[in-house]
PDB file of C-alpha atoms in Angstrom:
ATOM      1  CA  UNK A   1     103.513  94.241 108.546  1.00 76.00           C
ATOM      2  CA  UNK A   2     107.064  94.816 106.821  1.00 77.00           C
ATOM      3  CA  UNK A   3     106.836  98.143 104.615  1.00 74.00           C
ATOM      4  CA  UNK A   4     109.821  98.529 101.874  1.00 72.00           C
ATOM      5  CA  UNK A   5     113.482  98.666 102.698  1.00 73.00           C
ATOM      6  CA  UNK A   6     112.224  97.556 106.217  1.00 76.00           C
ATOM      7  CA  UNK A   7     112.872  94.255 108.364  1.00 78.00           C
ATOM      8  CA  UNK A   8     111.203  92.717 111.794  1.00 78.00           C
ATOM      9  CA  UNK A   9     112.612  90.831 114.065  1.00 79.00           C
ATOM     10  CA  UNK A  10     109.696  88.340 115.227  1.00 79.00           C
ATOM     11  CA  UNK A  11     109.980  85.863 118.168  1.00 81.00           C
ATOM     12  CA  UNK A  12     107.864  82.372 117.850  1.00 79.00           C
ATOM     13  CA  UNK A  13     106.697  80.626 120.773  1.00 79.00           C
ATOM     14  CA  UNK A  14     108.135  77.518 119.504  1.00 76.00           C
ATOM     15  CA  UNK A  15     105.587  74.884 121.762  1.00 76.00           C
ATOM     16  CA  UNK A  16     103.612  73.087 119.949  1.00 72.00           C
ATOM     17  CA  UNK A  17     104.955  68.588 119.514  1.00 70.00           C
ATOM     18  CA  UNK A  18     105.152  68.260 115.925  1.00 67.00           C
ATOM     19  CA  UNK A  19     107.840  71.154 115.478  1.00 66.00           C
ATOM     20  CA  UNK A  20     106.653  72.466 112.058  1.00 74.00           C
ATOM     21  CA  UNK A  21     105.140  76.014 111.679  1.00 79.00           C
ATOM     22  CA  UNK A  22     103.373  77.229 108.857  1.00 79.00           C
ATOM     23  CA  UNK A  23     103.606  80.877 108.027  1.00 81.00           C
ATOM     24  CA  UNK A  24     101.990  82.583 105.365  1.00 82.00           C
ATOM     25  CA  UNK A  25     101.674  86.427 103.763  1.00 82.00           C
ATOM     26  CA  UNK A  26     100.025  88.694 101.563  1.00 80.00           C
ATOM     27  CA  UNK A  27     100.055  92.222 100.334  1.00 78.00           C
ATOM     28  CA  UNK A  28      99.413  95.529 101.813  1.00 76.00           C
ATOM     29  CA  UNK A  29      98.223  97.555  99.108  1.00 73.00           C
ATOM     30  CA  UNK A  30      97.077 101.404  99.285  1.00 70.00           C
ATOM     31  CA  UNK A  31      96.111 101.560  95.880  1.00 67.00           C
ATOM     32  CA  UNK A  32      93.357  99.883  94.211  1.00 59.00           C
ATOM     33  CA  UNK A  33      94.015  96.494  92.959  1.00 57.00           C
ATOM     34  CA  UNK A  34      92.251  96.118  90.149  1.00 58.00           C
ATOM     35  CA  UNK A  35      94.767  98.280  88.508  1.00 58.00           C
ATOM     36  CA  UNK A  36      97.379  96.169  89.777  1.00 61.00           C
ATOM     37  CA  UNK A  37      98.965  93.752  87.218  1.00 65.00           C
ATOM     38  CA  UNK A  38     101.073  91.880  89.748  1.00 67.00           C
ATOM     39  CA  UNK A  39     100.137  88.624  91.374  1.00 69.00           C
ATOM     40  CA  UNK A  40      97.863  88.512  93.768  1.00 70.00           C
ATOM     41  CA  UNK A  41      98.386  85.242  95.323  1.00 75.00           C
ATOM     42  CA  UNK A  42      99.505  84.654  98.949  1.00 79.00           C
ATOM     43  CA  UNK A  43     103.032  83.633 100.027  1.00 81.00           C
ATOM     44  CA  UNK A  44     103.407  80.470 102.429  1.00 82.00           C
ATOM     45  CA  UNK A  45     106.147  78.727 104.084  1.00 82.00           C
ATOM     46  CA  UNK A  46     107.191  76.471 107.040  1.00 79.00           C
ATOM     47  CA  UNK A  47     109.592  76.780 110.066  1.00 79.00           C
ATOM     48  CA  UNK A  48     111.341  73.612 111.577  1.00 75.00           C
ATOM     49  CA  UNK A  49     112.367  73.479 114.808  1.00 72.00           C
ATOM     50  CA  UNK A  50     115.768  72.133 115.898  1.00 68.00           C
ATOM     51  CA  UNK A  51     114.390  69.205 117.078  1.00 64.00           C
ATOM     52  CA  UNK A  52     112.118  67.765 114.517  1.00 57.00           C
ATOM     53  CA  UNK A  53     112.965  64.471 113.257  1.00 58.00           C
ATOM     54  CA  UNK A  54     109.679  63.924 110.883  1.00 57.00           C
ATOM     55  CA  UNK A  55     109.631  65.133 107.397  1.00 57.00           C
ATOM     56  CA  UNK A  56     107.628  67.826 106.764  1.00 53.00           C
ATOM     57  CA  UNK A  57     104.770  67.849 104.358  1.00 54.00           C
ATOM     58  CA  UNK A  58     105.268  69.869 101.203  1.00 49.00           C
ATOM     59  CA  UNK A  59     101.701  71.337 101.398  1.00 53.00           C
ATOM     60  CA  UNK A  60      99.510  72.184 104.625  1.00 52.00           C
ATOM     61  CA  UNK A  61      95.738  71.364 104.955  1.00 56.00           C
ATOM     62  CA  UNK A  62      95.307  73.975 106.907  1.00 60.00           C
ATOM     63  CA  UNK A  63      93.261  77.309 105.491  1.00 64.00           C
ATOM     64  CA  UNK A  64      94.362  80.464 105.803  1.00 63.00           C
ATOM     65  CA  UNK A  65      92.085  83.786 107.212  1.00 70.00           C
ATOM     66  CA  UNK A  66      93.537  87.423 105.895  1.00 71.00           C
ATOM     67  CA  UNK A  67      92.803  90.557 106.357  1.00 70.00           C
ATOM     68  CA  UNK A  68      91.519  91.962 103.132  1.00 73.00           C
ATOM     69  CA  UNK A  69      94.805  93.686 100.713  1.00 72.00           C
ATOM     70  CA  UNK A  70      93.355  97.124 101.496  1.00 68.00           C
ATOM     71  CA  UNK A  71      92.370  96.576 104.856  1.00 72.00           C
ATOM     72  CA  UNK A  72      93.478  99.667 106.067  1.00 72.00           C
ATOM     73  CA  UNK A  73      92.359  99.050 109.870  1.00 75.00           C
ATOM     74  CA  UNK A  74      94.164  96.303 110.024  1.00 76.00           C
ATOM     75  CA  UNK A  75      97.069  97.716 109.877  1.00 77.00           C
ATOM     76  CA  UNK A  76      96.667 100.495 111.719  1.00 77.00           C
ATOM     77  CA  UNK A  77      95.908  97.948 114.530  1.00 81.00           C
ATOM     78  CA  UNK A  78      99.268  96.220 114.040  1.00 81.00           C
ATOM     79  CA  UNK A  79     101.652  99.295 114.222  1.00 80.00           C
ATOM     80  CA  UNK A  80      99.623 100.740 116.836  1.00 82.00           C
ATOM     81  CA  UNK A  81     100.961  97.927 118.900  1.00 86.00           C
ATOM     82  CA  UNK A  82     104.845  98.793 118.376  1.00 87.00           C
ATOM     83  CA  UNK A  83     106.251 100.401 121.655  1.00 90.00           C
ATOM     84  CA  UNK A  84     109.255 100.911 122.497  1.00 92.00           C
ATOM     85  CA  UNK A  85     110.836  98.866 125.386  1.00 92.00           C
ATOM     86  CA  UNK A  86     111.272 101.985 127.265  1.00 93.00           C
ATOM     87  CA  UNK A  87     112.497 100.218 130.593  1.00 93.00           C
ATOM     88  CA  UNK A  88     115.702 100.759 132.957  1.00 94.00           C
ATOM     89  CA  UNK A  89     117.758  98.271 130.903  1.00 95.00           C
ATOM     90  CA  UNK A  90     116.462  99.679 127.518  1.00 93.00           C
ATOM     91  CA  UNK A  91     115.499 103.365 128.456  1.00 93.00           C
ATOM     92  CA  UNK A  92     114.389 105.790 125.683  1.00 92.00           C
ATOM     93  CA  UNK A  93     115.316 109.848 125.630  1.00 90.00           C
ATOM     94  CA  UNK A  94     112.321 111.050 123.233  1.00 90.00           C
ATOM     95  CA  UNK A  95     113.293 115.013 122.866  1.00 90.00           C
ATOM     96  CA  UNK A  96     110.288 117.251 124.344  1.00 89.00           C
ATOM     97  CA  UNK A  97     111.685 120.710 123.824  1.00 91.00           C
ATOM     98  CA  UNK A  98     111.677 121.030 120.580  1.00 91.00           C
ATOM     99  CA  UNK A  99     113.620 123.327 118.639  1.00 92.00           C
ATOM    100  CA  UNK A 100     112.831 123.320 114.842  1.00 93.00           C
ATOM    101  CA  UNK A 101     109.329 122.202 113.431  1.00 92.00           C
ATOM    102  CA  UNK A 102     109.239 121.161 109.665  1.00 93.00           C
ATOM    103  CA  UNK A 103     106.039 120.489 107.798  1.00 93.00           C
ATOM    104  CA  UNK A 104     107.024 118.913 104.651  1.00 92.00           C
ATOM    105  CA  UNK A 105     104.431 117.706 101.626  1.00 90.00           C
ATOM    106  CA  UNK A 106     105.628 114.004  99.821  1.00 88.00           C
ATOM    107  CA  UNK A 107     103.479 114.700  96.147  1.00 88.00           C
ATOM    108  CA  UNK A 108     103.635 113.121  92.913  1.00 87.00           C
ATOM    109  CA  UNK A 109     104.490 115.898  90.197  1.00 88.00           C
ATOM    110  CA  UNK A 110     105.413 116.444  86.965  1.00 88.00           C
ATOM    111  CA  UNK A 111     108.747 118.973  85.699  1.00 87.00           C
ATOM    112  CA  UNK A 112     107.889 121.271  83.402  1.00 79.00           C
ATOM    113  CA  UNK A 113     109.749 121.335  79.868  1.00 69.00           C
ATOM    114  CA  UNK A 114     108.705 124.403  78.701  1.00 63.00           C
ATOM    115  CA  UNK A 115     109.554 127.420  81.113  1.00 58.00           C
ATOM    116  CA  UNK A 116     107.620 129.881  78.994  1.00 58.00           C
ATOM    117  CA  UNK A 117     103.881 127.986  78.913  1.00 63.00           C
ATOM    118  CA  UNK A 118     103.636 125.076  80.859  1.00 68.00           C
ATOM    119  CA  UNK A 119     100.563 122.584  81.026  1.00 63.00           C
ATOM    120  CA  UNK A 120     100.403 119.402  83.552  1.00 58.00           C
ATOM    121  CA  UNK A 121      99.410 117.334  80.677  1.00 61.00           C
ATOM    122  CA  UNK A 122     101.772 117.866  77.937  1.00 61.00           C
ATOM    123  CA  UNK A 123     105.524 117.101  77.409  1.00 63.00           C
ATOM    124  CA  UNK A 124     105.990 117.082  81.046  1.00 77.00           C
ATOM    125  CA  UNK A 125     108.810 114.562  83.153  1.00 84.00           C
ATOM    126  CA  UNK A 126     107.027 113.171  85.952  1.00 85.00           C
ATOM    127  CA  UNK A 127     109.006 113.801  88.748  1.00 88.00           C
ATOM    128  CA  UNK A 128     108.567 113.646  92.721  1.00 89.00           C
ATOM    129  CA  UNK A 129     108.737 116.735  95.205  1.00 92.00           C
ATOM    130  CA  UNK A 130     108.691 117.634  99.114  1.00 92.00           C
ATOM    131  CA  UNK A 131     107.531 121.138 100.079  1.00 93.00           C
ATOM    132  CA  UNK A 132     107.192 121.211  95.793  1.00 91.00           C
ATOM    133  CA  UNK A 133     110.751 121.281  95.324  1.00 93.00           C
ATOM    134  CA  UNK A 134     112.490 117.896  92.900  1.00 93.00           C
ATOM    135  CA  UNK A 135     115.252 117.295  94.006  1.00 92.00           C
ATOM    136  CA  UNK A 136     118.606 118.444  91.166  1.00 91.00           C
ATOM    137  CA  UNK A 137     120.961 115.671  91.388  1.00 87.00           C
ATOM    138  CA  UNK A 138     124.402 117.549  91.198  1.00 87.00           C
ATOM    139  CA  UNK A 139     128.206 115.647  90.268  1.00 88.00           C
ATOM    140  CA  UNK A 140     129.041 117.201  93.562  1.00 91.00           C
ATOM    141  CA  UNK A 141     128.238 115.677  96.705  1.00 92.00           C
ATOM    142  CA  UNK A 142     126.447 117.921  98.933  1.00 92.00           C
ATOM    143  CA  UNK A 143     128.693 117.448 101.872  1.00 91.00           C
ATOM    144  CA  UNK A 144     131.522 117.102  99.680  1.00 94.00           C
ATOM    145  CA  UNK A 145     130.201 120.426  98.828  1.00 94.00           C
ATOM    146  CA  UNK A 146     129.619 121.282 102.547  1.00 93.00           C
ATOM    147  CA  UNK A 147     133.046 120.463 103.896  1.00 93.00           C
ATOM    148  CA  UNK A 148     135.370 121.688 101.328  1.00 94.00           C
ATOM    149  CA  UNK A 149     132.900 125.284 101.087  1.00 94.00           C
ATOM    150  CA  UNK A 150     132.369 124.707  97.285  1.00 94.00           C
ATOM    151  CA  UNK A 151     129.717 127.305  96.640  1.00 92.00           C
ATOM    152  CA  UNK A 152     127.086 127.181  93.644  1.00 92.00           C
ATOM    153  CA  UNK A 153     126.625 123.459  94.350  1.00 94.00           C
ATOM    154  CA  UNK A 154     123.492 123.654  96.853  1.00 95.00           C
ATOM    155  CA  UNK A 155     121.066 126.429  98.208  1.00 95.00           C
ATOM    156  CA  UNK A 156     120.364 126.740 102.329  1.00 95.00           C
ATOM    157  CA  UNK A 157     116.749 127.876 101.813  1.00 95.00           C
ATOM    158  CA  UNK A 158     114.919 124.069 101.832  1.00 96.00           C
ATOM    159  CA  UNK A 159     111.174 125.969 103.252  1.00 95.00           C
ATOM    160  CA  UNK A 160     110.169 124.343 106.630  1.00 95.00           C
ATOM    161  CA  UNK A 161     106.833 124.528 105.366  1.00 94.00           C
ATOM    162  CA  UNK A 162     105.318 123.992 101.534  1.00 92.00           C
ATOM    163  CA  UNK A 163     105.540 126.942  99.379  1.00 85.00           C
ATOM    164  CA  UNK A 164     101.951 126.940  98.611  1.00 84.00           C
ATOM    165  CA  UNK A 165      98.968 125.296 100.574  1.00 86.00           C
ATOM    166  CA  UNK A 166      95.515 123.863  99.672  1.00 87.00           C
ATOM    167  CA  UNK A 167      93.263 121.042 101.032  1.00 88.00           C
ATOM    168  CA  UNK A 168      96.355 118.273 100.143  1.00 87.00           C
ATOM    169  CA  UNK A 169      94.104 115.299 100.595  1.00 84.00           C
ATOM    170  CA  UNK A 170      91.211 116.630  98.496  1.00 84.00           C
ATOM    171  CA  UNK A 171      89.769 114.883  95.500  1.00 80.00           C
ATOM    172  CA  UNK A 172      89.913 118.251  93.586  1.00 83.00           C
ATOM    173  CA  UNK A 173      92.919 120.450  93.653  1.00 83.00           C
ATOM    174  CA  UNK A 174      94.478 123.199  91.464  1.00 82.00           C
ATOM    175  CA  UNK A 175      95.942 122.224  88.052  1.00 80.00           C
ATOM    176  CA  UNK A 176      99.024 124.343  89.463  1.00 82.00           C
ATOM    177  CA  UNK A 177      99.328 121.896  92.581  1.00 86.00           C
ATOM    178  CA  UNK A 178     101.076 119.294  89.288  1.00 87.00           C
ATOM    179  CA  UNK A 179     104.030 121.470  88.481  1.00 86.00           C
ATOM    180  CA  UNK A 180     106.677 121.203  90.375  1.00 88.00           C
ATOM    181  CA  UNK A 181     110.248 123.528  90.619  1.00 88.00           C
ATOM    182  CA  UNK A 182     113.654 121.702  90.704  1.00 90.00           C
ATOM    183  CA  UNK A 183     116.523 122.580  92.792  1.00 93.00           C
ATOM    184  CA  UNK A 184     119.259 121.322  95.172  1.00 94.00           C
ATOM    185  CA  UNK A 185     118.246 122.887  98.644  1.00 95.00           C
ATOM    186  CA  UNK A 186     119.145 121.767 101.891  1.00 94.00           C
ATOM    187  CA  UNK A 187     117.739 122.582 105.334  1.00 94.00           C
ATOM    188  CA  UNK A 188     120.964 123.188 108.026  1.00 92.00           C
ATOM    189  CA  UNK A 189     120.683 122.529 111.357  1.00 90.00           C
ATOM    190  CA  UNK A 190     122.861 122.952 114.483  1.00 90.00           C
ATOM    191  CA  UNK A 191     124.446 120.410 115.977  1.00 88.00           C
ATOM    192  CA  UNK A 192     121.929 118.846 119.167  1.00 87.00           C
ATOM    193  CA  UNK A 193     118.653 120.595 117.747  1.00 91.00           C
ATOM    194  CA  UNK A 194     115.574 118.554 118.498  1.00 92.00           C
ATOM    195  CA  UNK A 195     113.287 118.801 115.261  1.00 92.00           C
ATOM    196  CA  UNK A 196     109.808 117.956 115.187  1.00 92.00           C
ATOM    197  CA  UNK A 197     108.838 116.932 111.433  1.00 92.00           C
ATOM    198  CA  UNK A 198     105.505 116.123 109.891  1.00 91.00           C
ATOM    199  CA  UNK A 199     105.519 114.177 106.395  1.00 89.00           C
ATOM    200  CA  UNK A 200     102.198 115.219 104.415  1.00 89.00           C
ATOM    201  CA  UNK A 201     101.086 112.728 102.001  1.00 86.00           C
ATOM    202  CA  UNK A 202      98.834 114.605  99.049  1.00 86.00           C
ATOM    203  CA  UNK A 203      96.540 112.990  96.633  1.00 84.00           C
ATOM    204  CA  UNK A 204      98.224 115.468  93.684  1.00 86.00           C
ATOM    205  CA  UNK A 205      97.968 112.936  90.422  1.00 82.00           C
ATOM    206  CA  UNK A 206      96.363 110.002  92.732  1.00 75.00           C
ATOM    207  CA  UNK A 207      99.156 110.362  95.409  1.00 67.00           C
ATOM    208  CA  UNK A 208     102.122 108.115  94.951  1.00 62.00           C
ATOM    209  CA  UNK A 209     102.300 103.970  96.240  1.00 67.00           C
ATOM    210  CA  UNK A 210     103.219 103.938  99.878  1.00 72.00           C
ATOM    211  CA  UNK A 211     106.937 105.008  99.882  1.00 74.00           C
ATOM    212  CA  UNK A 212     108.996 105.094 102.852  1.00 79.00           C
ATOM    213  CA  UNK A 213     111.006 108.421 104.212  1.00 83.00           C
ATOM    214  CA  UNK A 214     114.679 108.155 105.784  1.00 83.00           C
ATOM    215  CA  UNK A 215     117.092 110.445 107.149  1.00 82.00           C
ATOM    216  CA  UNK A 216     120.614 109.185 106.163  1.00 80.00           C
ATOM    217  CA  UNK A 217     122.872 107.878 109.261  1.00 80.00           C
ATOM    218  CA  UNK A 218     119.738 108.879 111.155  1.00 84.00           C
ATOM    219  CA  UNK A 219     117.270 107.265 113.563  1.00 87.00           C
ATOM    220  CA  UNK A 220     114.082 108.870 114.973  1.00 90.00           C
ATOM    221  CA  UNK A 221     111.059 108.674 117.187  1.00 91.00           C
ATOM    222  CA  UNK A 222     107.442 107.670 115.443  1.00 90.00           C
ATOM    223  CA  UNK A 223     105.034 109.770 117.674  1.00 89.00           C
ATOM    224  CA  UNK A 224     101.972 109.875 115.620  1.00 87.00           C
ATOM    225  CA  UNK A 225     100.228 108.569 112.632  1.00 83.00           C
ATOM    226  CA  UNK A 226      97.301 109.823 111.344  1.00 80.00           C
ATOM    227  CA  UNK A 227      95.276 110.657 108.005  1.00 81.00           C
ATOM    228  CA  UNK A 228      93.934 113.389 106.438  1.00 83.00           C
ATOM    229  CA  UNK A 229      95.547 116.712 106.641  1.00 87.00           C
ATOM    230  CA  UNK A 230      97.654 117.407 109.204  1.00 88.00           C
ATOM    231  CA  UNK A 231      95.911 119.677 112.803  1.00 88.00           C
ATOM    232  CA  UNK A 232      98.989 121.445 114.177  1.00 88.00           C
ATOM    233  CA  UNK A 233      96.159 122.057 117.680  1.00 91.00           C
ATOM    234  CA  UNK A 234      94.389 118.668 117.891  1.00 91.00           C
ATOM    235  CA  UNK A 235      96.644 116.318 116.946  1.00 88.00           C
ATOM    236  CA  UNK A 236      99.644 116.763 118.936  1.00 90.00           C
ATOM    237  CA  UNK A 237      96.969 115.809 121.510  1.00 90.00           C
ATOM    238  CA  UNK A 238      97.664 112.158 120.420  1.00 88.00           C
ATOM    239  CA  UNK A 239     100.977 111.740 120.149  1.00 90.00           C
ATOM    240  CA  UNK A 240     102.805 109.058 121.850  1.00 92.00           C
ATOM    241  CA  UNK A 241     106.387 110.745 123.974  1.00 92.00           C
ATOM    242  CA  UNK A 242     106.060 107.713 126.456  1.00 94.00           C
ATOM    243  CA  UNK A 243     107.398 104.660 124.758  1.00 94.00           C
ATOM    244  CA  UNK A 244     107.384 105.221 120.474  1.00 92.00           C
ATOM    245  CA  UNK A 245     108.861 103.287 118.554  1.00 90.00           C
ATOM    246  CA  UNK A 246     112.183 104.145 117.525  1.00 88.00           C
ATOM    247  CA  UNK A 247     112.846 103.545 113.388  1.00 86.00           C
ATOM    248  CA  UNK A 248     115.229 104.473 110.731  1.00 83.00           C
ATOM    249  CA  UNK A 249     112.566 104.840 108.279  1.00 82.00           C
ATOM    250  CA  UNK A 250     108.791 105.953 108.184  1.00 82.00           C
ATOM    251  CA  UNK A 251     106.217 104.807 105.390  1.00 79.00           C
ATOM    252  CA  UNK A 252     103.836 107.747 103.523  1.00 79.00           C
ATOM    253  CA  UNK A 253     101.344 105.709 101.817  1.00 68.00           C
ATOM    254  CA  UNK A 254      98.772 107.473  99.556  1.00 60.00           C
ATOM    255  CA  UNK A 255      94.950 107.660  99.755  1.00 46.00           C
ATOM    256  CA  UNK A 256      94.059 104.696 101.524  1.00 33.00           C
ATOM    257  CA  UNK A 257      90.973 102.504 100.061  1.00 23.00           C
ATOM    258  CA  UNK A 258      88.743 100.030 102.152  1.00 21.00           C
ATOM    259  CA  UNK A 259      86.129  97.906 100.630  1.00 20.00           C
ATOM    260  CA  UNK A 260      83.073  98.932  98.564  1.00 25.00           C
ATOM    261  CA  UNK A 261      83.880 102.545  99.788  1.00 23.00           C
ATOM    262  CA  UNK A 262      86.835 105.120  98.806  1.00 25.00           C
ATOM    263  CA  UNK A 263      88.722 107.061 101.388  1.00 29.00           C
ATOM    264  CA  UNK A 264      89.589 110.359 100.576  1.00 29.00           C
ATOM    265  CA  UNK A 265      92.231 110.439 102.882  1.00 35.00           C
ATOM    266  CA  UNK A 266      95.842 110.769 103.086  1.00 43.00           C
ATOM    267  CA  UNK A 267      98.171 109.936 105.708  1.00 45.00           C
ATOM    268  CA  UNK A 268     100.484 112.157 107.546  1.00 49.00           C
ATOM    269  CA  UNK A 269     103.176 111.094 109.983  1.00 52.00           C
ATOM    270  CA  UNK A 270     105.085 113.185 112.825  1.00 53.00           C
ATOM    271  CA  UNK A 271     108.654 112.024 113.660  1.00 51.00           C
ATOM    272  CA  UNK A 272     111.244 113.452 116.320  1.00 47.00           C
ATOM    273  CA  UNK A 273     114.438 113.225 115.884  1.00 42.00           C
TER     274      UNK A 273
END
């Protein structure tokens, strides 16, 4: 499984005589693919070893047995498997005390035009949000901004929680759940803070294709996955402080589907950092 902007590193157990290796690959898709107007057709190729001296054939007999696109179990085998090495020669320092908690909602949304009367479904931008807030790209870097104590360019007051809440993963939600409010605010945090933060995914406007989250010049701790909405009591229970993995990036798909049956669900992640 290799979401967007990320890469593996996988070892082969290069034993087998003839020294050529098929490999083949599909899609992971969390929306439905009928409305899909990509190709759907697998990816194949084959690995040589050093050593071979035969030609390899262009095209393998073999068959091929996938998981299904939306096979959402299937996946959520697979990363459950990624562990850190967490031994003497690669030990791992996952922070426990935790000083700052941040719940923060990934939605689709749209920007309103019209300040006076706005309606979701006309003359609208369509726009993304966390916590409901689109981010205002300014000509001033925000650490330019930071450093050089340029004031007007930003706003401190980035919520550490949405602004509004409702049942995110619902089918049904509030027409006002759409509209979104633009602005360039940033959260500040002292230097050595442990922060604890939960990514929300919603199903506002269908939810969004998986998209992956990244803190610049930043790596973190995965300690959960989960879906639906997010249970600040039970499901700390499951997190993993023993031996996460440790990424630069985390993946927020939207509702998941699995065969002849819809999910209502949304995922949620927890990250330390």
């Amino acid at each position: 499984m290799i979401n967007p902007v990320q890469t593996t590193d996988v070892l082969l157990m290069a034993d087998l005589p003839l020294g050529h290796y098929y490999m083949a690959a599909r899609q992971y898709l969390t929306e439905p693919t009928a409305n899909m107007g990509f190709n759907h057709s697998n990816a194949t190729a084959s690995c040589n070893t050093a050593r071979t001296t035969t030609s390899c054939p262009v095209q393998s007999s073999r068959t091929f047995s996938f998981l299904c696109m939306d096979m959402k179990a299937g996946k959520n085998f697979y990363e459950s498997q990624i562990r850190s090495l967490a031994n003497e020669d690669y030990p791992i320092n996952v922070p426990l005390d935790i000083t700052t908690r941040m719940y923060i909602t990934v939605s689709m949304n749209v920007l309103c035009r019209n300040n006076t009367s706005c309606s979701p479904d006309v003359g609208n931008m369509l726009a993304t949000s966390m916590n409901n807030i689109s981010w205002n790209n300014l000509q001033v870097d925000v650490l330019e901004a930071y450093y050089r104590n340029l004031s007007g360019f930003y706003t401190t007051d980035f919520s550490d929680w949405p602004k509004t809440t409702y049942d995110f993963t619902a089918e049904n939600y509030d027409e006002n759940a759409v509209i979104t409010d633009q602005g360039t605010k940033v959260k500040v945090l002292n230097y050595n803070e442990s922060v604890e933060i939960v990514f929300q995914g919603t199903s506002v406007m269908g939810g969004s294709v998986n998209h992956p989250m990244h803190l610049h010049g930043h790596s973190f701790y995965v300690a959960g996955i989960g879906y639906g909405n997010f249970n600040n009591e039970t499901d700390p229970i499951s997190y993993n402080p023993i031996d996460p993995p440790k990424s630069e990036h985390v993946w927020i798909p939207k509702k998941q589907l699995a065969r002849h049956q819809i999910l209502c669900e949304q995922s949620c992640e927890c990250i330390r950092i």
